[in-house]
């Protein structure tokens, strides 16, 4: 697996695919700089070698050239984070881009305009990829968040750099962290899968059953399992058409000696609202008109025992509706348990939009071994798929 550390970039122009798809407020100010900060080590390495950097990214889902999705809005923030002036090219192709790239001196950084202003990017157009490739001497993919897309700048472009392509330090770390969970894990291994739907996690569950010792199931998908097992779930969310599948998962897990842990009690509410009336009830005895919105205290005690005895922990999905303060305790407590296990030497990997949002919101990010930057990409790797953006570099 070649990374940027295997190359000397002196007097080279490094074309880096970054994931600067960052949130902007109404004044077009960046509200979360994590993705830009995550790319800094790769950029710094190239500049320290005496090379120059050309950054390519998308922002949002523009329909043609929409100014609100222009990457010029992030130039100031990127300059602040990198500690140097970032030049901006008002196009990512054609004369504007060619001129800006050819004028670039060692030690300088250029940011190209939004790649998705052109439909050819998402279409994986070869001619567009070739045009982008002509701007640099070496291609670096450091965008894990888009590694599962066969787009021009993430996958197709790599063919034009047969000897000069590699992973950036961020993408390399993502791959190593996932490999550490899936292939080189220290046992016991525990996967915590939360979220609302069993259907979105099926392939993940099937792929990781051979690699784990324990699986904690939480969030809304709990109730599909409970109902399948004959429990009463009141008005709780449930995928009735997936109950058969839930029983099949339990059966397969038993065959593979994987211990499945499902909540035994929940915080039930009489409406889907932070101001709802609540009560702690047995997960199999939720009254009509009530719905489970968070894991209960006994469940959290049970989970704690599993987490504290684990050496490798994968966390994907919250235990409750953590966006509402009154139903956030389960997710916070689980996060604190994983943080404590990590402090005592376990390896913890957190991934998937909601889990990442939760660890950030509750100040637990720095207490985990690794927090993934790519939700969809991480899920596809957990499903056992080879991501096109990664395959194009390993080739």
Short mmCIF file of C-alpha atoms in Angstrom, two decimals:
data_model
loop_
_atom_site.label_atom_id
_atom_site.label_comp_id
_atom_site.label_asym_id
_atom_site.label_seq_id
_atom_site.Cartn_x
_atom_site.Cartn_y
_atom_site.Cartn_z
CA UNK A 1 0.00 0.00 0.00
CA UNK A 2 1.89 3.08 -1.24
CA UNK A 3 1.36 6.30 0.68
CA UNK A 4 2.68 9.80 0.12
CA UNK A 5 5.50 8.90 2.54
CA UNK A 6 6.93 6.63 -0.20
CA UNK A 7 7.46 9.60 -2.55
CA UNK A 8 9.80 12.58 -2.61
CA UNK A 9 7.73 15.47 -3.94
CA UNK A 10 10.57 17.96 -4.41
CA UNK A 11 9.66 20.24 -7.34
CA UNK A 12 6.66 18.03 -8.09
CA UNK A 13 3.05 19.17 -8.40
CA UNK A 14 0.91 16.84 -6.30
CA UNK A 15 -2.71 16.60 -7.38
CA UNK A 16 -4.65 15.65 -4.23
CA UNK A 17 -8.28 14.52 -4.17
CA UNK A 18 -9.48 15.78 -0.80
CA UNK A 19 -12.94 15.67 0.75
CA UNK A 20 -13.68 19.32 1.49
CA UNK A 21 -17.43 18.76 1.32
CA UNK A 22 -17.86 20.83 4.48
CA UNK A 23 -21.00 22.44 5.94
CA UNK A 24 -21.47 26.19 5.36
CA UNK A 25 -23.80 28.60 7.20
CA UNK A 26 -26.00 31.23 5.55
CA UNK A 27 -23.03 33.61 5.32
CA UNK A 28 -21.02 30.82 3.57
CA UNK A 29 -18.71 30.40 6.57
CA UNK A 30 -17.41 26.88 7.29
CA UNK A 31 -19.14 25.52 10.41
CA UNK A 32 -17.12 22.29 10.77
CA UNK A 33 -13.45 22.33 9.74
CA UNK A 34 -12.65 18.69 10.57
CA UNK A 35 -12.32 17.49 6.98
CA UNK A 36 -9.93 20.30 6.07
CA UNK A 37 -7.84 19.68 9.20
CA UNK A 38 -7.77 15.94 8.43
CA UNK A 39 -6.07 16.62 5.06
CA UNK A 40 -3.37 18.89 6.55
CA UNK A 41 -0.74 16.20 7.33
CA UNK A 42 -0.67 15.04 3.68
CA UNK A 43 -0.46 18.61 2.38
CA UNK A 44 2.26 19.51 4.91
CA UNK A 45 4.36 16.49 3.89
CA UNK A 46 4.35 17.49 0.21
CA UNK A 47 5.16 21.14 0.95
CA UNK A 48 7.95 20.13 3.35
CA UNK A 49 9.49 18.07 0.51
CA UNK A 50 9.61 21.21 -1.62
CA UNK A 51 6.62 20.33 -3.78
CA UNK A 52 3.42 22.21 -4.57
CA UNK A 53 -0.16 21.11 -4.00
CA UNK A 54 -3.25 21.21 -6.22
CA UNK A 55 -6.41 20.41 -4.26
CA UNK A 56 -9.51 18.92 -5.93
CA UNK A 57 -12.83 18.45 -4.16
CA UNK A 58 -16.58 18.55 -4.56
CA UNK A 59 -19.00 20.54 -2.40
CA UNK A 60 -22.64 19.59 -2.08
CA UNK A 61 -24.80 18.41 -4.97
CA UNK A 62 -24.83 21.33 -7.41
CA UNK A 63 -27.00 21.35 -10.53
CA UNK A 64 -24.51 22.95 -12.88
CA UNK A 65 -22.46 25.95 -11.74
CA UNK A 66 -24.27 27.21 -8.61
CA UNK A 67 -22.39 29.90 -6.71
CA UNK A 68 -23.59 28.69 -3.32
CA UNK A 69 -21.56 25.53 -3.94
CA UNK A 70 -18.41 27.35 -5.04
CA UNK A 71 -15.25 26.27 -3.24
CA UNK A 72 -14.15 29.92 -3.16
CA UNK A 73 -16.23 30.14 0.04
CA UNK A 74 -13.75 27.88 1.84
CA UNK A 75 -10.49 29.48 0.63
CA UNK A 76 -10.09 31.74 3.68
CA UNK A 77 -10.69 28.91 6.18
CA UNK A 78 -8.36 26.57 4.28
CA UNK A 79 -5.63 29.25 4.27
CA UNK A 80 -6.01 29.70 8.05
CA UNK A 81 -5.79 25.95 8.72
CA UNK A 82 -2.78 25.41 6.44
CA UNK A 83 -1.07 28.55 7.72
CA UNK A 84 -0.38 29.83 4.19
CA UNK A 85 -2.17 31.58 1.33
CA UNK A 86 -4.29 29.25 -0.78
CA UNK A 87 -4.64 30.31 -4.41
CA UNK A 88 -8.00 29.66 -6.06
CA UNK A 89 -8.76 28.68 -9.66
CA UNK A 90 -12.28 29.67 -10.66
CA UNK A 91 -12.54 26.53 -12.80
CA UNK A 92 -11.24 22.97 -12.41
CA UNK A 93 -10.58 22.48 -16.12
CA UNK A 94 -9.69 24.42 -19.26
CA UNK A 95 -7.43 27.44 -19.61
CA UNK A 96 -8.14 28.85 -16.12
CA UNK A 97 -7.04 25.65 -14.37
CA UNK A 98 -4.10 25.01 -16.72
CA UNK A 99 -2.72 28.52 -16.23
CA UNK A 100 -3.14 28.46 -12.42
CA UNK A 101 -1.42 25.04 -12.23
CA UNK A 102 1.49 25.99 -14.49
CA UNK A 103 2.15 29.19 -12.49
CA UNK A 104 2.28 27.27 -9.20
CA UNK A 105 5.66 27.46 -7.43
CA UNK A 106 7.14 24.98 -4.89
CA UNK A 107 5.59 25.57 -1.48
CA UNK A 108 2.34 26.93 -2.92
CA UNK A 109 -1.21 25.57 -2.67
CA UNK A 110 -3.93 25.84 -5.31
CA UNK A 111 -7.59 24.94 -4.79
CA UNK A 112 -9.61 24.12 -7.91
CA UNK A 113 -13.29 25.00 -8.29
CA UNK A 114 -15.97 22.40 -7.44
CA UNK A 115 -15.49 19.24 -9.54
CA UNK A 116 -19.23 18.58 -9.54
CA UNK A 117 -19.89 21.75 -11.53
CA UNK A 118 -19.31 19.28 -14.37
CA UNK A 119 -21.54 16.22 -14.85
CA UNK A 120 -18.46 14.38 -16.17
CA UNK A 121 -17.11 14.10 -12.61
CA UNK A 122 -19.87 11.83 -11.29
CA UNK A 123 -20.17 10.08 -14.65
CA UNK A 124 -16.54 8.94 -14.32
CA UNK A 125 -15.73 10.50 -17.70
CA UNK A 126 -12.28 9.45 -18.97
CA UNK A 127 -11.60 12.62 -20.99
CA UNK A 128 -12.45 14.78 -17.95
CA UNK A 129 -10.20 12.64 -15.73
CA UNK A 130 -7.36 12.98 -18.28
CA UNK A 131 -7.77 16.76 -18.28
CA UNK A 132 -7.53 16.86 -14.48
CA UNK A 133 -4.52 14.52 -14.58
CA UNK A 134 -2.62 16.88 -16.89
CA UNK A 135 -2.39 19.42 -14.05
CA UNK A 136 -0.07 17.39 -11.79
CA UNK A 137 2.95 15.05 -11.65
CA UNK A 138 1.69 12.76 -8.90
CA UNK A 139 -1.85 11.74 -7.88
CA UNK A 140 -2.79 11.41 -4.22
CA UNK A 141 -6.18 10.15 -3.07
CA UNK A 142 -6.89 11.39 0.45
CA UNK A 143 -10.70 11.42 0.27
CA UNK A 144 -12.09 8.40 2.11
CA UNK A 145 -15.60 9.89 2.09
CA UNK A 146 -15.77 9.46 -1.71
CA UNK A 147 -13.59 6.33 -2.10
CA UNK A 148 -16.72 4.24 -2.74
CA UNK A 149 -17.56 6.31 -5.82
CA UNK A 150 -16.08 5.54 -9.26
CA UNK A 151 -15.93 9.24 -10.13
CA UNK A 152 -13.43 10.86 -12.50
CA UNK A 153 -11.32 12.42 -9.72
CA UNK A 154 -11.49 9.53 -7.25
CA UNK A 155 -10.93 6.48 -9.46
CA UNK A 156 -10.68 7.02 -13.23
CA UNK A 157 -7.85 9.57 -12.92
CA UNK A 158 -5.47 7.03 -11.32
CA UNK A 159 -4.88 5.25 -14.66
CA UNK A 160 -2.98 8.32 -15.90
CA UNK A 161 -0.41 7.96 -13.09
CA UNK A 162 0.75 4.32 -13.43
CA UNK A 163 3.92 4.85 -11.34
CA UNK A 164 3.01 8.02 -9.47
CA UNK A 165 -0.18 7.39 -7.50
CA UNK A 166 -0.63 6.79 -3.78
CA UNK A 167 -2.82 7.20 -0.73
CA UNK A 168 -2.74 10.30 1.40
CA UNK A 169 -2.07 9.88 5.13
CA UNK A 170 -5.75 10.23 6.05
CA UNK A 171 -7.01 7.59 3.61
CA UNK A 172 -4.17 5.24 4.62
CA UNK A 173 -5.18 5.63 8.28
CA UNK A 174 -8.82 4.85 7.43
CA UNK A 175 -7.82 1.66 5.61
CA UNK A 176 -5.46 0.59 8.41
CA UNK A 177 -8.12 1.21 11.10
CA UNK A 178 -10.74 -0.83 9.26
CA UNK A 179 -8.25 -3.60 8.58
CA UNK A 180 -7.39 -3.61 12.26
CA UNK A 181 -11.04 -4.32 13.07
CA UNK A 182 -11.85 -6.70 10.22
CA UNK A 183 -8.64 -8.63 9.66
CA UNK A 184 -6.05 -8.08 12.39
CA UNK A 185 -8.18 -7.62 15.46
CA UNK A 186 -7.25 -8.48 19.02
CA UNK A 187 -10.00 -10.55 20.62
CA UNK A 188 -12.58 -10.29 22.06
CA UNK A 189 -14.06 -8.17 19.25
CA UNK A 190 -17.37 -6.37 19.81
CA UNK A 191 -19.48 -4.64 17.17
CA UNK A 192 -22.09 -2.16 18.33
CA UNK A 193 -24.72 -1.62 15.64
CA UNK A 194 -27.42 0.95 16.22
CA UNK A 195 -29.66 3.10 14.09
CA UNK A 196 -33.22 2.67 12.97
CA UNK A 197 -33.18 -0.05 10.31
CA UNK A 198 -32.01 -3.64 10.20
CA UNK A 199 -32.23 -3.46 6.39
CA UNK A 200 -29.40 -0.89 6.16
CA UNK A 201 -27.07 -3.09 8.24
CA UNK A 202 -27.84 -6.58 6.85
CA UNK A 203 -24.77 -6.90 4.64
CA UNK A 204 -22.52 -5.51 7.36
CA UNK A 205 -23.86 -8.02 9.89
CA UNK A 206 -23.41 -10.93 7.48
CA UNK A 207 -19.86 -9.90 6.62
CA UNK A 208 -18.61 -9.34 10.18
CA UNK A 209 -20.20 -12.34 11.94
CA UNK A 210 -17.08 -14.42 11.22
CA UNK A 211 -14.82 -11.74 12.69
CA UNK A 212 -16.49 -10.81 15.98
CA UNK A 213 -17.26 -12.37 19.36
CA UNK A 214 -20.05 -10.05 20.52
CA UNK A 215 -22.65 -7.92 18.81
CA UNK A 216 -24.65 -5.26 20.64
CA UNK A 217 -27.83 -4.32 18.79
CA UNK A 218 -29.40 -0.97 19.68
CA UNK A 219 -31.47 1.87 18.35
CA UNK A 220 -34.68 1.40 16.39
CA UNK A 221 -33.68 -1.91 14.88
CA UNK A 222 -33.93 -3.44 18.38
CA UNK A 223 -37.70 -3.62 17.97
CA UNK A 224 -37.64 -5.64 14.76
CA UNK A 225 -35.71 -8.30 16.71
CA UNK A 226 -37.94 -8.06 19.79
CA UNK A 227 -41.16 -8.34 17.77
CA UNK A 228 -39.71 -11.28 15.81
CA UNK A 229 -39.03 -12.97 19.17
CA UNK A 230 -42.67 -12.50 20.23
CA UNK A 231 -42.32 -9.33 22.32
CA UNK A 232 -44.82 -6.46 22.47
CA UNK A 233 -43.27 -3.25 21.13
CA UNK A 234 -46.20 -0.79 21.30
CA UNK A 235 -45.77 1.95 18.71
CA UNK A 236 -42.01 1.48 18.36
CA UNK A 237 -40.41 1.62 14.92
CA UNK A 238 -40.29 -1.82 13.29
CA UNK A 239 -39.59 -3.36 9.89
CA UNK A 240 -42.25 -6.05 9.80
CA UNK A 241 -40.90 -7.44 6.54
CA UNK A 242 -37.47 -8.00 8.14
CA UNK A 243 -38.56 -10.07 11.16
CA UNK A 244 -37.74 -13.34 9.43
CA UNK A 245 -34.32 -11.96 8.63
CA UNK A 246 -33.78 -10.89 12.25
CA UNK A 247 -34.41 -14.48 13.41
CA UNK A 248 -32.05 -15.74 10.72
CA UNK A 249 -29.30 -13.39 11.99
CA UNK A 250 -29.80 -14.68 15.55
CA UNK A 251 -29.59 -18.25 14.27
CA UNK A 252 -26.42 -17.61 12.24
CA UNK A 253 -24.80 -15.82 15.18
CA UNK A 254 -25.50 -18.78 17.44
CA UNK A 255 -23.95 -21.17 14.90
CA UNK A 256 -20.82 -19.00 14.78
CA UNK A 257 -20.68 -18.65 18.61
CA UNK A 258 -21.24 -14.89 18.43
CA UNK A 259 -23.05 -13.53 21.50
CA UNK A 260 -25.85 -11.12 20.56
CA UNK A 261 -26.83 -8.52 23.16
CA UNK A 262 -30.19 -6.77 22.76
CA UNK A 263 -31.60 -4.17 25.19
CA UNK A 264 -33.67 -5.69 28.00
CA UNK A 265 -35.32 -2.40 29.00
CA UNK A 266 -36.01 0.90 27.24
CA UNK A 267 -37.02 4.47 27.92
CA UNK A 268 -40.49 4.54 26.38
CA UNK A 269 -42.32 7.72 25.42
CA UNK A 270 -45.99 8.41 24.65
CA UNK A 271 -45.03 10.51 21.60
CA UNK A 272 -41.97 11.19 19.44
CA UNK A 273 -41.03 14.37 21.26
CA UNK A 274 -38.47 15.56 23.78
CA UNK A 275 -41.37 16.74 25.97
CA UNK A 276 -43.19 13.39 25.90
CA UNK A 277 -44.10 11.51 29.09
CA UNK A 278 -41.59 8.72 29.69
CA UNK A 279 -41.28 5.47 31.63
CA UNK A 280 -38.73 2.68 31.88
CA UNK A 281 -40.27 -0.58 30.65
CA UNK A 282 -39.28 -4.13 29.79
CA UNK A 283 -38.35 -4.12 26.10
CA UNK A 284 -40.79 -7.02 25.49
CA UNK A 285 -43.69 -5.28 27.27
CA UNK A 286 -43.98 -1.80 25.74
CA UNK A 287 -47.59 -0.61 26.24
CA UNK A 288 -49.81 0.30 23.28
CA UNK A 289 -49.41 3.96 22.37
CA UNK A 290 -45.84 4.05 23.70
CA UNK A 291 -42.57 3.74 21.78
CA UNK A 292 -39.01 2.89 22.82
CA UNK A 293 -36.68 5.85 22.18
CA UNK A 294 -33.56 4.95 24.18
CA UNK A 295 -31.84 2.06 25.93
CA UNK A 296 -32.74 1.63 29.60
CA UNK A 297 -30.45 1.41 32.68
CA UNK A 298 -30.32 -2.44 32.90
CA UNK A 299 -29.41 -2.65 29.21
CA UNK A 300 -26.58 -0.16 29.71
CA UNK A 301 -25.25 -2.19 32.66
CA UNK A 302 -25.26 -5.33 30.48
CA UNK A 303 -23.53 -3.52 27.63
CA UNK A 304 -20.91 -2.13 30.01
CA UNK A 305 -19.79 -5.61 30.98
CA UNK A 306 -19.36 -6.57 27.30
CA UNK A 307 -17.56 -3.34 26.35
CA UNK A 308 -15.14 -3.39 29.30
CA UNK A 309 -14.08 -6.96 28.44
CA UNK A 310 -13.49 -6.14 24.74
CA UNK A 311 -10.11 -5.55 23.13
CA UNK A 312 -11.45 -4.33 19.74
CA UNK A 313 -14.65 -2.29 19.41
CA UNK A 314 -16.49 -1.14 16.30
CA UNK A 315 -19.30 1.36 16.86
CA UNK A 316 -21.74 2.18 14.08
CA UNK A 317 -25.06 3.76 15.00
CA UNK A 318 -26.60 5.34 18.15
CA UNK A 319 -28.60 3.56 20.86
CA UNK A 320 -31.45 6.06 20.90
CA UNK A 321 -32.77 9.33 19.54
CA UNK A 322 -29.73 11.21 20.86
CA UNK A 323 -30.75 14.41 19.02
CA UNK A 324 -33.38 14.81 21.76
CA UNK A 325 -31.80 15.49 25.15
CA UNK A 326 -34.17 13.20 27.06
CA UNK A 327 -33.26 10.22 24.86
CA UNK A 328 -29.51 10.80 24.57
CA UNK A 329 -28.40 9.05 27.77
CA UNK A 330 -27.98 5.60 26.20
CA UNK A 331 -25.74 6.87 23.42
CA UNK A 332 -23.72 9.09 25.79
CA UNK A 333 -23.26 6.27 28.33
CA UNK A 334 -22.21 3.80 25.63
CA UNK A 335 -19.74 6.39 24.28
CA UNK A 336 -18.27 6.87 27.76
CA UNK A 337 -17.97 3.09 28.21
CA UNK A 338 -16.11 2.75 24.89
CA UNK A 339 -13.89 5.72 25.83
CA UNK A 340 -13.01 4.04 29.14
CA UNK A 341 -12.28 0.70 27.44
CA UNK A 342 -10.04 2.59 24.98
CA UNK A 343 -8.20 4.28 27.87
CA UNK A 344 -7.53 0.82 29.28
CA UNK A 345 -6.00 -0.38 25.99
CA UNK A 346 -8.83 -1.47 23.66
CA UNK A 347 -8.83 -0.32 20.02
CA UNK A 348 -12.04 1.54 19.15
CA UNK A 349 -13.24 2.56 15.71
CA UNK A 350 -16.27 4.83 15.37
CA UNK A 351 -17.91 5.31 11.98
CA UNK A 352 -21.18 6.21 10.33
CA UNK A 353 -22.75 9.66 10.30
CA UNK A 354 -24.83 9.45 13.47
CA UNK A 355 -22.19 7.81 15.70
CA UNK A 356 -19.58 10.32 14.54
CA UNK A 357 -22.02 13.19 15.17
CA UNK A 358 -22.70 11.80 18.65
CA UNK A 359 -19.04 11.45 19.72
CA UNK A 360 -18.38 15.00 18.50
CA UNK A 361 -21.48 16.41 20.16
CA UNK A 362 -20.67 14.83 23.52
CA UNK A 363 -16.93 15.60 23.50
CA UNK A 364 -15.78 11.99 23.17
CA UNK A 365 -13.98 12.21 19.81
CA UNK A 366 -10.46 12.44 21.26
CA UNK A 367 -11.15 9.49 23.56
CA UNK A 368 -11.65 7.00 20.71
CA UNK A 369 -8.78 5.29 18.87
CA UNK A 370 -10.09 6.38 15.50
CA UNK A 371 -13.15 8.26 14.24
CA UNK A 372 -13.81 7.60 10.56
CA UNK A 373 -14.43 10.49 8.15
CA UNK A 374 -16.47 8.52 5.62
CA UNK A 375 -19.92 7.13 6.47
CA UNK A 376 -20.96 5.41 3.23
CA UNK A 377 -17.40 4.36 2.36
CA UNK A 378 -16.87 2.79 5.78
CA UNK A 379 -20.17 0.88 5.57
CA UNK A 380 -19.22 -0.53 2.17
CA UNK A 381 -15.84 -1.68 3.49
CA UNK A 382 -17.60 -3.32 6.45
CA UNK A 383 -19.85 -5.05 3.92
CA UNK A 384 -16.71 -6.59 2.42
CA UNK A 385 -16.71 -4.55 -0.78
CA UNK A 386 -13.57 -3.34 -2.52
CA UNK A 387 -13.93 0.43 -2.90
CA UNK A 388 -13.13 1.68 -6.43
CA UNK A 389 -11.09 4.63 -5.15
CA UNK A 390 -8.88 2.27 -3.15
CA UNK A 391 -8.64 -0.41 -5.86
CA UNK A 392 -7.50 2.25 -8.38
CA UNK A 393 -4.44 3.03 -6.25
CA UNK A 394 -3.56 -0.55 -5.29
CA UNK A 395 -4.27 -1.70 -8.87
#
